[in-house]
Amino acid sequence: MSQPTMVEFDLDRYLRNSRKVDLSGIDWDQIPDHPLSDGDVMCLHYMMDIETHTVVYLRDLLATRVAADPQITAFLSCWVYEELWHGEAFSDFLRSYGIEVPAEPKLPDGSTPMPTRPSRWRQLRVRAGVGNGLGLVPTMLGSIITRDFAAIHMMWGAVNELTTLTGYHALIRRCDHPVLHQLLRKVIQDERRHFAFYRAQAKARMQRSRTARRLVRWVLSSLWTPVGASVKSEEEVDALAIYLFGDGPAGREQIREIDRTISEVPGLEGLTILEDYLDAALRRVAERPGWAGAGPMSDRAPTNGRAQAPSHWAKVGARED
């Protein structure tokens, strides 16, 4: 009988303290008093959609051999609940700001159904092919073929969580909205714990298996795509990456810090998958005028220091007064 994987994470403490994000202290009435750029609104829509879509990632995980691991399944039970409420928090923020497009019809008493925006989530999942079952086939086959398949999912999850929380830090850097800063810092606390679990699980598996190290490195180098790529178009992913990280040296350093953290996991030394993606996105902007809402490279750094907001989100960002 194989020994259980020992990880550097206090799972019992996490499970006992898990709850939906604490929004006490958020002054919702002040949200409309501070402006958001179109790029800020684009980021919030993207983040709202992806946080709420994580239940589909859970479905994929439970179709593999990780479903037999009690540590992972216990964590995932709390993780998906916390992620749901992150998406709801961003939805509430946008609504408080005055953005009701796209949104769900209000109930007769003026309230909004929970979870909010179910038609939006349904459309996103249909577009991504969720529900036909075919998306599970490669995952299930991979799980059957190799016993180290769990290491791939855990490291992929670690990269996603680290990218997400760093993206929230980048939005704090780019946006001047004080209430949004407060909300993002609350969500970041959860994301740090999520990243710590995924990283600990991946590290433990990769330390004990040379095959796992080689397999995970190949998958990240050859198949990895940014968080949200399965739901959003390539142009939308590029727009987010450029807005958050392509605006100058500060964004570039945040991207490099993600790569450095990934490189600390055994077998992943020297990987630069995040910076490589950002460079590719910037090349697409240079080659395709107007791509991702950005102008030519020479026009991407206005005198106010802010990169040009993606133009195809301009109408979404308009407040309803």
Short mmCIF file of C-alpha atoms in Angstrom, two decimals:
data_model
loop_
_atom_site.label_atom_id
_atom_site.label_comp_id
_atom_site.label_asym_id
_atom_site.label_seq_id
_atom_site.Cartn_x
_atom_site.Cartn_y
_atom_site.Cartn_z
CA MET A 1 0.00 0.00 0.00
CA SER A 2 1.48 3.38 -1.03
CA GLN A 3 2.20 5.99 1.60
CA PRO A 4 0.13 9.19 1.59
CA THR A 5 1.74 12.25 0.10
CA MET A 6 3.11 14.55 2.81
CA VAL A 7 2.67 18.22 1.97
CA GLU A 8 3.78 21.50 3.53
CA PHE A 9 0.27 22.82 4.17
CA ASP A 10 -1.93 22.83 7.27
CA LEU A 11 -5.05 21.40 5.65
CA ASP A 12 -6.94 20.94 8.90
CA ARG A 13 -6.56 24.61 9.77
CA TYR A 14 -7.66 25.66 6.30
CA LEU A 15 -10.77 23.46 6.39
CA ARG A 16 -11.84 24.67 9.82
CA ASN A 17 -11.46 28.33 8.85
CA SER A 18 -12.89 28.19 5.33
CA ARG A 19 -15.80 30.57 4.66
CA LYS A 20 -17.06 32.94 2.01
CA VAL A 21 -14.99 36.08 1.60
CA ASP A 22 -15.54 38.53 4.46
CA LEU A 23 -16.91 41.75 2.99
CA SER A 24 -17.48 43.50 6.29
CA GLY A 25 -16.14 47.02 6.20
CA ILE A 26 -16.74 47.47 2.47
CA ASP A 27 -18.53 50.78 1.95
CA TRP A 28 -20.73 49.87 -1.01
CA ASP A 29 -22.29 53.33 -1.12
CA GLN A 30 -18.91 54.91 -1.91
CA ILE A 31 -18.22 52.71 -4.94
CA PRO A 32 -19.88 55.06 -7.49
CA ASP A 33 -17.93 58.02 -6.08
CA HIS A 34 -14.60 56.89 -7.58
CA PRO A 35 -14.06 56.43 -11.33
CA LEU A 36 -12.92 53.24 -13.05
CA SER A 37 -11.24 53.18 -16.44
CA ASP A 38 -12.62 50.97 -19.19
CA GLY A 39 -9.60 48.74 -18.65
CA ASP A 40 -10.42 48.40 -14.96
CA VAL A 41 -13.98 47.37 -15.80
CA MET A 42 -12.71 44.88 -18.38
CA CYS A 43 -10.51 43.28 -15.72
CA LEU A 44 -13.39 43.04 -13.25
CA HIS A 45 -15.65 41.38 -15.80
CA TYR A 46 -12.91 38.92 -16.69
CA MET A 47 -12.15 38.14 -13.04
CA MET A 48 -15.83 37.79 -12.19
CA ASP A 49 -16.35 35.29 -15.00
CA ILE A 50 -13.29 33.19 -14.21
CA GLU A 51 -13.85 33.01 -10.46
CA THR A 52 -17.37 31.70 -11.05
CA HIS A 53 -16.18 29.23 -13.70
CA THR A 54 -13.87 27.32 -11.32
CA VAL A 55 -16.56 24.72 -10.62
CA VAL A 56 -15.85 23.37 -14.11
CA TYR A 57 -12.18 22.94 -13.21
CA LEU A 58 -13.41 20.99 -10.18
CA ARG A 59 -15.43 18.74 -12.50
CA ASP A 60 -12.30 17.99 -14.53
CA LEU A 61 -10.27 17.21 -11.42
CA LEU A 62 -12.86 14.83 -10.02
CA ALA A 63 -12.84 12.88 -13.29
CA THR A 64 -9.24 11.84 -12.60
CA ARG A 65 -7.45 9.73 -10.02
CA VAL A 66 -7.18 12.75 -7.69
CA ALA A 67 -10.76 11.97 -6.63
CA ALA A 68 -9.29 9.13 -4.57
CA ASP A 69 -7.06 11.53 -2.59
CA PRO A 70 -8.92 12.64 0.56
CA GLN A 71 -6.64 15.66 1.09
CA ILE A 72 -7.30 17.06 -2.36
CA THR A 73 -11.04 16.42 -2.34
CA ALA A 74 -11.41 18.00 1.12
CA PHE A 75 -9.57 21.09 -0.06
CA LEU A 76 -11.53 21.33 -3.30
CA SER A 77 -14.84 21.19 -1.44
CA CYS A 78 -13.97 24.46 0.31
CA TRP A 79 -11.98 25.98 -2.56
CA VAL A 80 -14.83 25.97 -5.07
CA TYR A 81 -17.19 27.53 -2.50
CA GLU A 82 -14.74 30.35 -1.76
CA GLU A 83 -14.17 30.98 -5.46
CA LEU A 84 -17.92 31.25 -6.07
CA TRP A 85 -18.15 34.07 -3.55
CA HIS A 86 -15.21 35.86 -5.12
CA GLY A 87 -17.17 36.01 -8.35
CA GLU A 88 -20.26 37.19 -6.50
CA ALA A 89 -18.24 39.94 -4.79
CA PHE A 90 -17.02 41.27 -8.14
CA SER A 91 -20.55 41.07 -9.53
CA ASP A 92 -21.88 43.08 -6.58
CA PHE A 93 -19.10 45.63 -6.99
CA LEU A 94 -19.91 46.21 -10.67
CA ARG A 95 -23.59 46.54 -9.89
CA SER A 96 -22.89 49.03 -7.09
CA TYR A 97 -20.75 51.02 -9.50
CA GLY A 98 -23.73 51.30 -11.83
CA ILE A 99 -22.99 48.66 -14.44
CA GLU A 100 -26.04 46.50 -15.10
CA VAL A 101 -24.97 45.12 -18.48
CA PRO A 102 -25.01 42.20 -18.76
CA ALA A 103 -27.06 41.38 -15.68
CA GLU A 104 -30.02 39.31 -14.63
CA PRO A 105 -33.56 40.70 -14.25
CA LYS A 106 -34.32 41.77 -10.72
CA LEU A 107 -36.93 39.99 -8.62
CA PRO A 108 -40.25 41.72 -7.84
CA ASP A 109 -38.84 43.01 -4.55
CA GLY A 110 -35.96 44.70 -6.38
CA SER A 111 -33.32 42.16 -5.37
CA THR A 112 -31.19 40.08 -7.72
CA PRO A 113 -31.23 36.26 -7.79
CA MET A 114 -28.27 34.47 -6.23
CA PRO A 115 -26.06 33.37 -7.74
CA THR A 116 -26.22 36.49 -9.87
CA ARG A 117 -26.02 36.55 -13.66
CA PRO A 118 -26.90 32.84 -14.23
CA SER A 119 -27.60 33.44 -17.92
CA ARG A 120 -24.12 34.92 -18.31
CA TRP A 121 -22.52 31.88 -16.66
CA ARG A 122 -24.63 29.53 -18.78
CA GLN A 123 -23.59 31.27 -22.01
CA LEU A 124 -19.92 31.18 -21.03
CA ARG A 125 -20.03 27.47 -20.29
CA VAL A 126 -21.90 26.61 -23.46
CA ARG A 127 -19.34 28.58 -25.45
CA ALA A 128 -16.55 26.68 -23.72
CA GLY A 129 -18.17 23.34 -24.56
CA VAL A 130 -19.15 22.49 -20.99
CA GLY A 131 -21.94 19.93 -20.85
CA ASN A 132 -21.10 17.77 -23.86
CA GLY A 133 -18.74 15.59 -21.85
CA LEU A 134 -16.14 15.46 -24.61
CA GLY A 135 -13.82 17.86 -22.79
CA LEU A 136 -13.37 15.25 -20.07
CA VAL A 137 -11.98 12.58 -22.40
CA PRO A 138 -8.35 13.80 -22.65
CA THR A 139 -8.24 14.42 -18.91
CA MET A 140 -9.59 10.98 -18.08
CA LEU A 141 -7.25 9.22 -20.53
CA GLY A 142 -4.25 11.10 -19.19
CA SER A 143 -5.18 10.14 -15.65
CA ILE A 144 -5.40 6.48 -16.65
CA ILE A 145 -2.10 6.47 -18.51
CA THR A 146 0.13 7.94 -15.81
CA ARG A 147 0.00 7.81 -12.02
CA ASP A 148 1.74 11.21 -11.94
CA PHE A 149 -1.17 12.97 -13.63
CA ALA A 150 -2.21 14.56 -10.32
CA ALA A 151 1.06 16.48 -10.27
CA ILE A 152 0.08 18.17 -13.53
CA HIS A 153 -3.28 19.31 -12.19
CA MET A 154 -1.80 20.52 -8.92
CA MET A 155 0.98 22.50 -10.59
CA TRP A 156 -1.39 23.89 -13.21
CA GLY A 157 -3.66 25.01 -10.37
CA ALA A 158 -0.71 26.58 -8.56
CA VAL A 159 0.22 28.61 -11.62
CA ASN A 160 -3.39 29.72 -12.06
CA GLU A 161 -3.76 30.78 -8.43
CA LEU A 162 -0.44 32.63 -8.41
CA THR A 163 -1.28 34.39 -11.67
CA THR A 164 -4.70 35.33 -10.31
CA LEU A 165 -3.51 36.84 -7.06
CA THR A 166 -0.70 38.67 -8.85
CA GLY A 167 -3.26 39.98 -11.32
CA TYR A 168 -5.24 41.38 -8.40
CA HIS A 169 -2.10 43.10 -7.12
CA ALA A 170 -1.53 44.49 -10.62
CA LEU A 171 -5.07 45.87 -10.74
CA ILE A 172 -4.47 47.57 -7.39
CA ARG A 173 -1.36 49.14 -8.91
CA ARG A 174 -3.18 50.27 -12.06
CA CYS A 175 -6.49 51.38 -10.53
CA ASP A 176 -7.05 54.27 -8.10
CA HIS A 177 -10.39 53.09 -6.67
CA PRO A 178 -9.94 52.79 -2.86
CA VAL A 179 -12.97 50.54 -2.27
CA LEU A 180 -11.84 48.17 -5.03
CA HIS A 181 -8.41 48.04 -3.40
CA GLN A 182 -10.07 46.99 -0.15
CA LEU A 183 -12.12 44.29 -1.88
CA LEU A 184 -9.17 42.91 -3.83
CA ARG A 185 -7.01 42.63 -0.71
CA LYS A 186 -9.71 40.54 0.95
CA VAL A 187 -9.88 38.21 -2.05
CA ILE A 188 -6.08 38.01 -2.24
CA GLN A 189 -5.98 36.52 1.27
CA ASP A 190 -8.02 33.55 0.04
CA GLU A 191 -6.01 33.19 -3.16
CA ARG A 192 -2.75 33.00 -1.22
CA ARG A 193 -4.06 30.01 0.73
CA HIS A 194 -5.28 28.37 -2.47
CA PHE A 195 -1.89 28.85 -4.11
CA ALA A 196 -0.11 27.46 -1.05
CA PHE A 197 -2.13 24.24 -1.19
CA TYR A 198 -1.69 23.63 -4.90
CA ARG A 199 2.01 24.41 -4.75
CA ALA A 200 2.56 22.14 -1.73
CA GLN A 201 0.76 19.26 -3.42
CA ALA A 202 2.66 19.68 -6.68
CA LYS A 203 6.01 20.07 -4.94
CA ALA A 204 5.55 16.92 -2.86
CA ARG A 205 4.71 14.84 -5.92
CA MET A 206 7.50 16.27 -8.03
CA GLN A 207 10.12 15.84 -5.32
CA ARG A 208 9.49 12.12 -5.14
CA SER A 209 9.16 11.40 -8.87
CA ARG A 210 11.54 12.20 -11.72
CA THR A 211 8.80 11.23 -14.16
CA ALA A 212 6.45 13.75 -12.58
CA ARG A 213 9.06 16.48 -12.88
CA ARG A 214 9.62 15.77 -16.56
CA LEU A 215 5.92 15.43 -17.30
CA VAL A 216 4.90 18.65 -15.57
CA ARG A 217 7.71 20.60 -17.17
CA TRP A 218 6.71 19.38 -20.63
CA VAL A 219 3.04 20.18 -20.05
CA LEU A 220 3.73 23.70 -18.81
CA SER A 221 6.23 24.38 -21.59
CA SER A 222 4.07 22.96 -24.38
CA LEU A 223 0.41 23.11 -23.35
CA TRP A 224 -0.01 25.77 -20.68
CA THR A 225 -2.39 28.67 -21.33
CA PRO A 226 -3.25 31.57 -19.00
CA VAL A 227 -6.09 31.29 -16.54
CA GLY A 228 -9.34 31.95 -18.36
CA ALA A 229 -8.09 30.92 -21.79
CA SER A 230 -10.65 28.11 -21.96
CA VAL A 231 -13.48 30.60 -21.43
CA LYS A 232 -12.23 33.79 -23.04
CA SER A 233 -11.00 34.44 -26.56
CA GLU A 234 -7.30 34.89 -27.27
CA GLU A 235 -7.90 38.60 -27.81
CA GLU A 236 -9.61 38.96 -24.42
CA VAL A 237 -6.77 37.12 -22.67
CA ASP A 238 -4.23 39.32 -24.46
CA ALA A 239 -6.15 42.45 -23.48
CA LEU A 240 -6.07 41.48 -19.82
CA ALA A 241 -2.38 40.51 -19.89
CA ILE A 242 -1.34 43.73 -21.61
CA TYR A 243 -3.46 45.97 -19.42
CA LEU A 244 -2.22 44.45 -16.16
CA PHE A 245 1.37 43.59 -17.00
CA GLY A 246 2.30 45.24 -20.30
CA ASP A 247 2.11 48.84 -19.10
CA GLY A 248 5.74 49.24 -18.08
CA PRO A 249 8.59 47.99 -15.87
CA ALA A 250 6.38 47.42 -12.81
CA GLY A 251 4.08 45.05 -14.68
CA ARG A 252 7.01 43.28 -16.28
CA GLU A 253 8.58 42.71 -12.86
CA GLN A 254 5.34 41.22 -11.51
CA ILE A 255 5.29 38.76 -14.42
CA ARG A 256 8.91 37.81 -13.81
CA GLU A 257 8.21 37.27 -10.12
CA ILE A 258 5.54 34.71 -11.03
CA ASP A 259 8.03 32.87 -13.23
CA ARG A 260 10.67 32.96 -10.49
CA THR A 261 8.24 31.46 -7.99
CA ILE A 262 7.28 28.69 -10.42
CA SER A 263 10.96 27.99 -11.07
CA GLU A 264 11.49 27.21 -7.38
CA VAL A 265 9.45 23.99 -7.72
CA PRO A 266 11.68 20.95 -8.41
CA GLY A 267 11.98 20.29 -12.13
CA LEU A 268 10.75 23.70 -13.26
CA GLU A 269 13.97 25.65 -12.99
CA GLY A 270 14.32 28.41 -15.58
CA LEU A 271 10.76 28.32 -16.94
CA THR A 272 9.46 31.69 -18.15
CA ILE A 273 5.96 30.78 -19.31
CA LEU A 274 4.30 34.00 -18.09
CA GLU A 275 6.83 36.37 -19.61
CA ASP A 276 6.82 34.33 -22.80
CA TYR A 277 3.04 34.74 -23.05
CA LEU A 278 3.21 38.48 -22.41
CA ASP A 279 5.86 38.87 -25.12
CA ALA A 280 3.69 36.88 -27.54
CA ALA A 281 0.67 39.06 -26.73
CA LEU A 282 2.69 42.20 -27.38
CA ARG A 283 3.86 40.77 -30.70
CA ARG A 284 0.26 40.12 -31.71
CA VAL A 285 -0.55 43.76 -30.90
CA ALA A 286 2.33 44.91 -33.08
CA GLU A 287 1.28 42.64 -35.96
CA ARG A 288 -2.49 43.24 -35.80
CA PRO A 289 -3.51 46.91 -35.55
CA GLY A 290 -6.27 47.34 -33.00
CA TRP A 291 -5.80 43.86 -31.53
CA ALA A 292 -6.86 43.59 -27.88
CA GLY A 293 -7.97 47.23 -27.92
CA ALA A 294 -4.40 48.53 -28.05
CA GLY A 295 -2.96 50.88 -30.64
CA PRO A 296 0.44 50.53 -32.32
CA MET A 297 3.28 49.86 -29.92
CA SER A 298 4.49 53.46 -30.19
CA ASP A 299 1.04 54.64 -29.03
CA ARG A 300 0.64 52.29 -26.08
CA ALA A 301 2.17 54.54 -23.43
CA PRO A 302 0.20 57.81 -23.15
CA THR A 303 1.69 60.69 -21.20
CA ASN A 304 -0.49 59.88 -18.18
CA GLY A 305 1.42 56.61 -17.77
CA ARG A 306 -1.56 54.35 -18.40
CA ALA A 307 -1.70 51.89 -21.27
CA GLN A 308 -4.63 52.35 -23.62
CA ALA A 309 -7.74 50.54 -22.41
CA PRO A 310 -9.13 47.85 -24.73
CA SER A 311 -11.58 49.69 -26.99
CA HIS A 312 -14.02 46.79 -27.41
CA TRP A 313 -14.89 47.08 -23.71
CA ALA A 314 -15.66 50.80 -23.87
CA LYS A 315 -19.45 50.37 -24.00
CA VAL A 316 -19.38 47.83 -21.17
CA GLY A 317 -17.46 50.29 -19.03
CA ALA A 318 -19.98 53.07 -19.45
CA ARG A 319 -21.84 53.87 -16.27
CA GLU A 320 -25.60 54.18 -16.27
CA ASP A 321 -26.45 57.43 -14.50
#
